[in-house]
XYZ file of C-alpha atoms in Angstrom:
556
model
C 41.781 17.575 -91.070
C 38.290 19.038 -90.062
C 35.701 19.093 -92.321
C 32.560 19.655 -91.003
C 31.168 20.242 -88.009
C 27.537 19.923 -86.745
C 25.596 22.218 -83.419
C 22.068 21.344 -81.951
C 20.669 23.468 -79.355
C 24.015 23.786 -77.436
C 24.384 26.387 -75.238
C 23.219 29.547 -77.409
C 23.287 27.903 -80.457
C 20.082 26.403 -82.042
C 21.288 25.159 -85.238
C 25.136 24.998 -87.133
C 26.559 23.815 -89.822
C 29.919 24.617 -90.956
C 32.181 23.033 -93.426
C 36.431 23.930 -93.014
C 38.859 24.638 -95.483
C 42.887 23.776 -95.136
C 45.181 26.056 -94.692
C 45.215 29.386 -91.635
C 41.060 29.532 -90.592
C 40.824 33.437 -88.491
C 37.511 33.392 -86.338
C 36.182 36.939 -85.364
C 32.715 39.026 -83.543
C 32.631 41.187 -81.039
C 33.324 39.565 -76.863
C 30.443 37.545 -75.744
C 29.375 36.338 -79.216
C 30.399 32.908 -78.556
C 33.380 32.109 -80.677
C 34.853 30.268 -77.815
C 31.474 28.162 -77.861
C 32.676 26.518 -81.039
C 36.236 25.639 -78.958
C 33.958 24.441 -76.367
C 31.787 21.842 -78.836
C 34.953 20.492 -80.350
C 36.706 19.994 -76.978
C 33.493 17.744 -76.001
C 33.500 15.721 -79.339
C 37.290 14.873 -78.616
C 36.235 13.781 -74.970
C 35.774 16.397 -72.536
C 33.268 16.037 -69.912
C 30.132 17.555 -70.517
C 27.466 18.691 -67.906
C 23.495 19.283 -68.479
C 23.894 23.014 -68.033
C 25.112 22.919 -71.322
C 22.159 21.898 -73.189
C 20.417 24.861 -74.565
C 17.412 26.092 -72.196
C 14.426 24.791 -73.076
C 15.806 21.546 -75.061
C 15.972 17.697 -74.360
C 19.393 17.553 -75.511
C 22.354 18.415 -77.381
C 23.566 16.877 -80.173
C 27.491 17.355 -81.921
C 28.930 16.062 -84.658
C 31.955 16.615 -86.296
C 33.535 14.803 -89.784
C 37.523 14.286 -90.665
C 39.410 13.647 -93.458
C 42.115 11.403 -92.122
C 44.443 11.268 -95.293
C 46.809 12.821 -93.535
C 46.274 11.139 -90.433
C 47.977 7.730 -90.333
C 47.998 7.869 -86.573
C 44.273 7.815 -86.405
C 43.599 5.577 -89.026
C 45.913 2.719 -87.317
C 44.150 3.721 -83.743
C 40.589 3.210 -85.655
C 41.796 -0.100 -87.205
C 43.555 -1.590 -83.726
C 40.144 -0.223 -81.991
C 37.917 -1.864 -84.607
C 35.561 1.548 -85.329
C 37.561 2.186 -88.359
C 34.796 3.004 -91.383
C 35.246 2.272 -95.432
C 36.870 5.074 -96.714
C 39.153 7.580 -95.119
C 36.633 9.393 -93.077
C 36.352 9.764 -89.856
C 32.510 11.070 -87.773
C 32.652 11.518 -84.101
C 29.120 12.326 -82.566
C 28.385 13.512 -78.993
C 24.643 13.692 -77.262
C 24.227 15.234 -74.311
C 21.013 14.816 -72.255
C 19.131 17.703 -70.175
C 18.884 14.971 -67.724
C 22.893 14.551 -67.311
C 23.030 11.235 -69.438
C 25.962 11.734 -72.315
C 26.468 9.337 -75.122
C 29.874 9.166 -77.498
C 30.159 7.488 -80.827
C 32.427 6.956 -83.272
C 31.977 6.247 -86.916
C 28.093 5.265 -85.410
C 29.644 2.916 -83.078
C 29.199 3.392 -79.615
C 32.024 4.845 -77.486
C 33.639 6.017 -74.219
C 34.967 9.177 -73.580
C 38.237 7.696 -73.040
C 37.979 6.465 -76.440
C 37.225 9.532 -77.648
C 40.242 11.225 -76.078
C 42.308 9.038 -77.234
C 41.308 9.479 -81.363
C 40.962 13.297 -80.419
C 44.596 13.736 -79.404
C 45.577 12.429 -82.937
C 43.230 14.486 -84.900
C 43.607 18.130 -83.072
C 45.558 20.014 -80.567
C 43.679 23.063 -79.180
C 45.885 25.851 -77.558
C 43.577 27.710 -75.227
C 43.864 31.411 -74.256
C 45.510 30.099 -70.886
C 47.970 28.174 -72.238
C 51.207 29.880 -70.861
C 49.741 29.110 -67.018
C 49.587 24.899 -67.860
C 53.208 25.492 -69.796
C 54.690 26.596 -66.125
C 54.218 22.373 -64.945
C 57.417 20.449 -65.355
C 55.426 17.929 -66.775
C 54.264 19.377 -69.574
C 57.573 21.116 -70.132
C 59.122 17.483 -70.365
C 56.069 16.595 -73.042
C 56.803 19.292 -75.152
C 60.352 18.368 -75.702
C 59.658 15.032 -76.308
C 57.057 15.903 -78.832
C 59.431 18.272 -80.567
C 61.968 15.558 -80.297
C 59.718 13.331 -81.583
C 60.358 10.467 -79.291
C 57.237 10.001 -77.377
C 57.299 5.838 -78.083
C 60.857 5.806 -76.084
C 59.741 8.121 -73.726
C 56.847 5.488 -73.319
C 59.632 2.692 -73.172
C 61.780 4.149 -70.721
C 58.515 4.686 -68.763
C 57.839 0.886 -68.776
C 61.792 -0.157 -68.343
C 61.732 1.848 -65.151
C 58.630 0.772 -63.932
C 59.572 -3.017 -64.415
C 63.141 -2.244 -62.881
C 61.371 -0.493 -60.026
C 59.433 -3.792 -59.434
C 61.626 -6.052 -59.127
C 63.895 -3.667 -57.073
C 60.712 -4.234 -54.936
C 60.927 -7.533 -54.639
C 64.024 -8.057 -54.292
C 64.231 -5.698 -50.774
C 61.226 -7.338 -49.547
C 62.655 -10.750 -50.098
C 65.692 -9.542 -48.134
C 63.554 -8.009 -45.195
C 61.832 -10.837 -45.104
C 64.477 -13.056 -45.542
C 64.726 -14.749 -41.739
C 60.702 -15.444 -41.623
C 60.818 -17.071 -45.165
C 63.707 -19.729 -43.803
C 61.254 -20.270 -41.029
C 58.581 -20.771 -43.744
C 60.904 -22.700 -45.470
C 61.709 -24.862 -42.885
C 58.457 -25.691 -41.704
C 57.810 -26.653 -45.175
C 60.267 -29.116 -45.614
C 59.473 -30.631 -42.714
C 55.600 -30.608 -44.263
C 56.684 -32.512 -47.581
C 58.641 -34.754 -45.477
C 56.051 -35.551 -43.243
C 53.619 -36.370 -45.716
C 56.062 -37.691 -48.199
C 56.573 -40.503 -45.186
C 52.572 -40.888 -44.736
C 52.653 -42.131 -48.295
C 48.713 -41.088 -48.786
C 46.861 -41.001 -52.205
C 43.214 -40.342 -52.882
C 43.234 -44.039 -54.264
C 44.261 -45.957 -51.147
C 41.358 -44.130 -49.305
C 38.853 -45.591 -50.985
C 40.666 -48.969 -50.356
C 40.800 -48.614 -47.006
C 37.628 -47.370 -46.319
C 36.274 -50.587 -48.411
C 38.666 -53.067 -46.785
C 37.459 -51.490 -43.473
C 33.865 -52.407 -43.628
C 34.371 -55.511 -44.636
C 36.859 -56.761 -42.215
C 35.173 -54.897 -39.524
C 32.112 -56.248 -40.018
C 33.176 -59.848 -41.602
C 31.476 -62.210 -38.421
C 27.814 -60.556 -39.869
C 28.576 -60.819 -43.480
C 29.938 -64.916 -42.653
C 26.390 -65.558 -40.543
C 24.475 -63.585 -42.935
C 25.942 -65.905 -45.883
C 25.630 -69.228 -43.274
C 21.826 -68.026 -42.898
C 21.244 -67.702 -46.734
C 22.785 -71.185 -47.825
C 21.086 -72.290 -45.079
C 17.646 -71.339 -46.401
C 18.434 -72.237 -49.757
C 20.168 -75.410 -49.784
C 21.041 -77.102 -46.646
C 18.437 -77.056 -44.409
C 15.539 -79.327 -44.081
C 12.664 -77.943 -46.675
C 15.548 -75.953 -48.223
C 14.107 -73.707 -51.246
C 16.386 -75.094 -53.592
C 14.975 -78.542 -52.823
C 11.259 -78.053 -52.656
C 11.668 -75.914 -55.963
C 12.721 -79.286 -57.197
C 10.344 -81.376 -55.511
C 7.494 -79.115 -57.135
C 9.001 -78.844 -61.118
C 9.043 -82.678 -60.826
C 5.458 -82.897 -59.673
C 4.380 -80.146 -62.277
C 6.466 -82.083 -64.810
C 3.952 -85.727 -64.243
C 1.456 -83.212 -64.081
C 2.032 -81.751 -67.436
C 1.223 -84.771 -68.829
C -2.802 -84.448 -68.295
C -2.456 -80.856 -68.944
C -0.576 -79.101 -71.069
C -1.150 -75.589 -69.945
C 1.025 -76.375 -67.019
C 3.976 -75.728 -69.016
C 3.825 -71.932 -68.838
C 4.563 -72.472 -64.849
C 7.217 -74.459 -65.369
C 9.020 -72.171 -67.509
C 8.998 -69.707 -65.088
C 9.326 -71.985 -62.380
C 12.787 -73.345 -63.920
C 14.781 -70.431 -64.761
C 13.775 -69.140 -61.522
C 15.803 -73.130 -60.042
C 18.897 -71.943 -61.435
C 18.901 -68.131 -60.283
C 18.371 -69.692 -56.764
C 21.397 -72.442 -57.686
C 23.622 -69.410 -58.684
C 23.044 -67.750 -55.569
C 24.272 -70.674 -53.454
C 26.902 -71.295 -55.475
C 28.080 -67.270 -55.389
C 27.609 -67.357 -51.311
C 29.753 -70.454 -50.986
C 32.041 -69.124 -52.737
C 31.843 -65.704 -50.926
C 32.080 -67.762 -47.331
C 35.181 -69.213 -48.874
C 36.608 -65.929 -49.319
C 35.449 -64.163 -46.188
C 38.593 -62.679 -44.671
C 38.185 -63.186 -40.142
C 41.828 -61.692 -40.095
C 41.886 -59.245 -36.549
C 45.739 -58.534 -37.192
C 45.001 -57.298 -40.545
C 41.892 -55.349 -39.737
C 43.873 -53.802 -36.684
C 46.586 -52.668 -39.564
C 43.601 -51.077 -41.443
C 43.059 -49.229 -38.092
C 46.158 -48.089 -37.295
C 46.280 -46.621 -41.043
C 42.918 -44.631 -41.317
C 44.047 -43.163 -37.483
C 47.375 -41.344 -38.739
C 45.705 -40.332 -42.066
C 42.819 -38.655 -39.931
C 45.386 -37.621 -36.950
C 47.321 -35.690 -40.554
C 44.032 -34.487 -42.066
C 43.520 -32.575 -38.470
C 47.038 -31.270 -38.192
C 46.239 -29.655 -41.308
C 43.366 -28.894 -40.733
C 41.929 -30.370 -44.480
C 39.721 -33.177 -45.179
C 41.191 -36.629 -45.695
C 40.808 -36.192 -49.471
C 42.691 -33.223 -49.739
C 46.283 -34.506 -48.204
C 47.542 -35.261 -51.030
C 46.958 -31.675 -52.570
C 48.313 -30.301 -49.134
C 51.780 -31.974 -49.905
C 51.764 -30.364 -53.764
C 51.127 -26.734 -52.769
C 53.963 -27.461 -49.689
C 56.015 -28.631 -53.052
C 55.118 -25.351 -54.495
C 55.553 -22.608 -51.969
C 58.940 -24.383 -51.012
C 59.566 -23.528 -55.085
C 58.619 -20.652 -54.779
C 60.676 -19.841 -51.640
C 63.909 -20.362 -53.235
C 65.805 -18.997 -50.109
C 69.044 -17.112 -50.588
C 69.424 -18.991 -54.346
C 65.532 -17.006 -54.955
C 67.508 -13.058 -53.801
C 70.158 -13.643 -56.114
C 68.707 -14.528 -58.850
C 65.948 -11.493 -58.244
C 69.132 -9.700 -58.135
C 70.123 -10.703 -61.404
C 67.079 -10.205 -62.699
C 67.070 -6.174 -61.125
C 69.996 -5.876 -62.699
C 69.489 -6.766 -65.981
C 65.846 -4.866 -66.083
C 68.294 -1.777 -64.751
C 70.604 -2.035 -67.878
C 68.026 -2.196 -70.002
C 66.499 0.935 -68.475
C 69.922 2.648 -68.780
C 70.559 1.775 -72.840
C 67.010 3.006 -73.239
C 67.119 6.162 -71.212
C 70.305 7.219 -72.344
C 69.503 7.050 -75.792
C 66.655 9.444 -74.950
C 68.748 12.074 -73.051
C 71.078 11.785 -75.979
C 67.778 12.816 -78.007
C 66.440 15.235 -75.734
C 70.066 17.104 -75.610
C 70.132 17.571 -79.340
C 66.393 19.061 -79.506
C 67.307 20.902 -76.315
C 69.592 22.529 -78.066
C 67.239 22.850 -81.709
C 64.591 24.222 -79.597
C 66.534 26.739 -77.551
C 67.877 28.467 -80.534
C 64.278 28.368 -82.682
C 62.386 29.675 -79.590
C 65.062 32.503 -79.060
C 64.499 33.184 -83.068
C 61.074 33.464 -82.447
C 61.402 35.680 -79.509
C 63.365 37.844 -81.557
C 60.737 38.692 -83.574
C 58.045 39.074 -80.863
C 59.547 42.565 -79.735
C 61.973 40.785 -77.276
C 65.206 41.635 -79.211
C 68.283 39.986 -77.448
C 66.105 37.724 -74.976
C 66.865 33.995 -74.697
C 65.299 30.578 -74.471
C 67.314 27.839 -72.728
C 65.731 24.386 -72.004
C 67.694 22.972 -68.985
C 68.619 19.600 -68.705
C 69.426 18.875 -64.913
C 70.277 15.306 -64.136
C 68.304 13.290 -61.477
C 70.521 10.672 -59.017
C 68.815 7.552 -60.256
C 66.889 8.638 -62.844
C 63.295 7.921 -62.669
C 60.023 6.630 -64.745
C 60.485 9.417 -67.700
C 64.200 9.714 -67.925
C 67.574 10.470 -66.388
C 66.777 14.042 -66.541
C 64.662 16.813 -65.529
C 63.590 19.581 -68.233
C 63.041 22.954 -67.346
C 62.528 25.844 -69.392
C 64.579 29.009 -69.085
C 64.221 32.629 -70.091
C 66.082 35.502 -70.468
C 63.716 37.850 -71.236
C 66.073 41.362 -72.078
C 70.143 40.865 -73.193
C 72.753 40.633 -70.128
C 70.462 39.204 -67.928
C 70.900 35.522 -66.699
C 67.918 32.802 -67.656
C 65.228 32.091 -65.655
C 62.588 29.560 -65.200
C 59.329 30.076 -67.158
C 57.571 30.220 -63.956
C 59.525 33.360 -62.670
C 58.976 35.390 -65.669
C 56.950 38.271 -64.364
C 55.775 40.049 -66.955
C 51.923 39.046 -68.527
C 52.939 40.719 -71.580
C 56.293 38.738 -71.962
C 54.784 35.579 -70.533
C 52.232 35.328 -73.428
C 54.665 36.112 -76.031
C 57.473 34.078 -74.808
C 54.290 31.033 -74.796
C 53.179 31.858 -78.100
C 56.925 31.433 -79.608
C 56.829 28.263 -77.243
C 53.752 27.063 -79.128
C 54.432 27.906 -82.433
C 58.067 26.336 -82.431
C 56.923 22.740 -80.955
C 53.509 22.994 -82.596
C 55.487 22.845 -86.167
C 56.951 19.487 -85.362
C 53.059 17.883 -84.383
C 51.612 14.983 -86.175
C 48.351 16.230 -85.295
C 46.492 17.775 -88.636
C 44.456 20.261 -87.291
C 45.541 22.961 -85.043
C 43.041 25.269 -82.622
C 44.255 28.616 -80.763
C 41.850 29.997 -78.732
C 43.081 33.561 -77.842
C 46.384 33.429 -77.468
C 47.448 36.133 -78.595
C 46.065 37.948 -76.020
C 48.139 40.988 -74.452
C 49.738 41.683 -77.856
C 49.243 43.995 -80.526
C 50.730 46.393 -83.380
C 53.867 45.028 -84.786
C 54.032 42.163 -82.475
C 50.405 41.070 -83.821
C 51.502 41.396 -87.327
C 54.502 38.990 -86.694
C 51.850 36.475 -85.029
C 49.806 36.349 -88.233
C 52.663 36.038 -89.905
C 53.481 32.333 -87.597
C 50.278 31.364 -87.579
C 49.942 31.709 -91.388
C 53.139 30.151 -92.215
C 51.514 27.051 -89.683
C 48.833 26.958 -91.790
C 50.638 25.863 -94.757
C 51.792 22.708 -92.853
C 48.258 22.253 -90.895
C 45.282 23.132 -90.692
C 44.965 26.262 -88.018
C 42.078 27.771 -87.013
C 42.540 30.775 -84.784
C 39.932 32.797 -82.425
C 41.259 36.657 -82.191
C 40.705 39.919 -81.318
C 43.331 41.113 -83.633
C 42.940 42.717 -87.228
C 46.600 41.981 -88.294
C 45.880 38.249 -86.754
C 42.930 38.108 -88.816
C 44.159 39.913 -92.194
C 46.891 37.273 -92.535
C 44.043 33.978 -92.374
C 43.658 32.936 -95.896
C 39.419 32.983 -94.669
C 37.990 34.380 -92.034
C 34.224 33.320 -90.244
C 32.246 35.904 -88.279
C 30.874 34.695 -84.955
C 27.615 37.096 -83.784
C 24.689 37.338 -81.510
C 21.900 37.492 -83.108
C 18.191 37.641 -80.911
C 16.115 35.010 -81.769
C 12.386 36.107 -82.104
C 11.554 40.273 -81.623
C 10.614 40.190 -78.030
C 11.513 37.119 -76.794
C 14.788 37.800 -74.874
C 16.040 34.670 -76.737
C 19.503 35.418 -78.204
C 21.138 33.251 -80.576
C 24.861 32.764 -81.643
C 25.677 32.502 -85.680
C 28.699 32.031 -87.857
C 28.964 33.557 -90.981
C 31.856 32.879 -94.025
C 33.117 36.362 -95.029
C 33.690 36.970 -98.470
C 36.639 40.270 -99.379
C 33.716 43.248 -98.709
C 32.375 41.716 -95.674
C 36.284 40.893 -93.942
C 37.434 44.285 -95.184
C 34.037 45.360 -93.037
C 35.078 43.311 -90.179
C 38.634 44.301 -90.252
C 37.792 47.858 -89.985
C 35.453 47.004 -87.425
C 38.719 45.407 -85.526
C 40.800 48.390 -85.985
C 38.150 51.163 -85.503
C 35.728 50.309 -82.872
C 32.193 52.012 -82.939
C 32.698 54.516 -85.705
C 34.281 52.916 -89.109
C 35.483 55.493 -91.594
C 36.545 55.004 -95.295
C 40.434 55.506 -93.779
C 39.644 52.477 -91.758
C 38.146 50.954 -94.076
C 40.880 51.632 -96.529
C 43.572 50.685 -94.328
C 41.818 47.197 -93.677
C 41.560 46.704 -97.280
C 45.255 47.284 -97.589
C 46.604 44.732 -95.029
C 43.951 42.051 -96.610
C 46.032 42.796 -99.671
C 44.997 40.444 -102.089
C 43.229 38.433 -100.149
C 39.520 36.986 -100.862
């Protein structure tokens, strides 16, 4: 439930505090004091869009706050913990800022938000009924969410939702397959003849860097042969060879040595540097050995690099990437299952329509029985609301293949006097009868919410008298289930709250022009005041006054 709530310099209010008690809440002032402003700073905490004009003139910004209890609200304590911005304890602070300069800011539990996240925890910790309520309540669709709420089967409503959406997709898929069926043989087709093609060319990334290696060296083998002839040549086998007049000099430098001992430094260099140069000749003999002059062989090599690059142009890939050519062919030809691919995404459409048909029968089985439940409490209620043999119907008409929220539309129907035939909502034509008929609506599904803390801004607008009395009555007995906080103009709406604030106008400095908007807690004197004030207008006598005391009764 609400606890507290918190108002900076929003709109015509400088500064608010107020702290909420359980139970039926009645809110009261003369029009144009700004009760509905305290509507319109709770709507924006649980994720309305706010604008700059709201800011109050003359400030940098706005700032709203507003604390819950949430001991009573598992919903929004499992939301908190799957959204991680759930706090120690079970309390629950939602802050808003909004900037003169348009920027707005959300948090939760000090943690900052979206508004989306905001509307979501809001719908789980109140449910405001504005003044207008009865003109949204004409929309199928919300007609269709009230039944569901009072049926209390808004996950399988969800369900069916999803079972008809993933019927509906395959359904999709399956028609466009079939549509499409005669160009994805052709794709098909080509294909295959793709994966043959290259399955025949036999091509890996390895043998192309074999070939290009085997290539250069057969193409170019005469060079690499007279390049090796020239290098034993100079190092062995010609006449002043360096391997021989390396050996001429160590042998010199060796006698030599013998006079002078610091020679012996040369030679060690000198002598490893004999057998580098005795390796080399013996490594390009061995490589002339090896040289391969083969033409036929080369002219194989050929032949293979032209018909891998004659396939890397038909494809229009680099040589590299043939082999990855042939394993998305593989794929798309997996994927392209032909006639074998429609029937099983036949099979599959079926079995995603069955299971949208278990689920969505099982909720028109549900919505018939609160159908029903709801007809006759609404009628009850309307009974009581000076509409003595009217009657409340919710229709059930079936739809030809059902669709994403059931097998079924709902609409709701009204008789509004006995003997005549029901009607929909929307064709009711009285103002009067349309706000009564909403109210009993309201009051009827609004007894079956999960949602702790219940808002009605006005609505019992167009009423009065007896008919008011039997609202207070309703909205009391709500509050002993919730907590309900009402805005009225009514005195017998207001005499049955178990506490009743005072919203007034108060000007801010003498001379200024500045008006301000305050909330007081009424104690007995000052609600049998504003009660009388309700029922007598300008002048308040002691018989108003009297009379107000008597339908507070024994009320504080």
């Amino acid at each position: 439930m609400l606890r507290a709530l918190s108002i900076r310099d929003f709109i015509i209010v400088d500064r608010l505090d107020l702290e909420f008690e359980s139970g039926f809440t009645a809110l009261t002032g003369e029009t144009g004091a700004g009760k509905s402003i305290l509507i319109d700073a709770l709507m924006l905490l649980l994720g309305e869009r706010g604008e700059a004009a709201l800011v109050r003139e003359g400030c940098a910004r706005a700032e709203l706050s507003a604390e819950f209890d949430l001991q009573q609200g598992l919903a929004a304590r499992t939301w908190l913990q799957a959204a991680d911005l759930a706090d120690e304890g079970e309390q629950c602070l939602l802050r808003r800022v909004l900037e003169a300069g348009g920027r707005s800011r959300a948090f939760i539990n000090g943690r900052p938000s979206t508004l989306q996240q905001l509307k979501e925890l809001g719908e789980l910790l109140v449910d405001i009924h504005g003044q207008h309520e009865h003109q949204s309540l004409m929309r199928p669709a919300l007609q269709r969410e009230l039944l569901d709420r009072y049926a209390e089967c808004a996950p399988l409503t969800q369900s069916v939702s999803e079972a008809w959406r993933q019927w509906q997709a395959l359904r999709r898929q399956r028609e466009n397959r079939e549509k499409d069926a005669h160009a994805i043989e052709e794709e098909r087709e080509r294909l295959q003849w793709q994966c043959e093609e290259l399955d025949r060319l036999g091509f890996s990334a390895h043998e192309w860097e074999a070939l290009q290696s085997d290539h250069r060296r057969l193409a170019h083998a005469a060079s690499l042969r007279e390049a090796v002839e020239a290098g034993l040549e100079t190092l062995s086998e010609a006449d002043g060879a360096v391997l021989a007049m390396l050996d001429a000099a160590i042998q010199r430098l060796h006698h030599a040595r013998e006079f002078d001992s610091g020679l012996q430094e040369t030679l060690e260099v000198l002598e490893p540097a004999r057998i580098q140069v005795q390796e080399a000749v013996y490594a390009l003999r061995h490589y002339r050995d090896r040289v391969d002059l083969d033409p036929h062989r080369l002219r194989e090599i050929e032949q293979r690099l032209d018909a891998v690059h004659s396939a890397a142009r038909k494809y229009r890939v680099a040589v590299d990437r043939l082999p990855g050519q042939l394993e998305q062919a593989r794929e798309r030809l997996a994927e392209l299952a032909g006639a074998d691919g429609i029937e099983q995404l036949a099979r599959g459409e079926e079995a995603a329509k069955r299971a949208y048909l278990d689920q969505a029968r099982e909720l028109s089985g549900r919505r018939a029985n609160a159908a029903d439940r709801l007809g006759r409490q609404v009628t009850g209620a309307m009974q009581g609301l000076a509409m003595a043999g009217g009657r409340f119907e919710v229709r059930l008409a079936d739809l030809a293949e059902g669709g994403a929220q059931g097998l079924e539309s709902v609409e709701f129907m009204v008789a509004a006097n006995p003997g005549t035939l029901p009607r929909p909502l929307a064709k009711v034509a009285s103002g009067g009868e349309l706000s009564r008929i909403s109210l009993a609506i309201q009051v009827s599904t609004t007894a079956f919410s999960r949602v702790p803390t219940l808002v009605f801004d006005e609505v019992d607008s167009g009423i009065g008298g007896r008919i008011a009395e039997i609202v207070g009555a309703m909205l009391a007995e709500l509050g002993r289930r919730h907590q309900v906080m009402c805005i009225t103009h009514l005195p017998q709406v207001a005499a049955a709250a178990a506490q009743q604030w005072q919203v007034a106008k108060i000007a801010a400095a003498a001379g200024s022009g500045e008006v301000r908007s305050q909330v007081r807690v009424l104690d007995r004197v000052e609600r049998v005041e504003e009660i009388a004030r309700m029922l007598g207008g300008v002048r308040i006598t002691d018989t108003t006054r009297r009379h107000a005391a008597e339908m507070l009764g024994d009320k504080g």
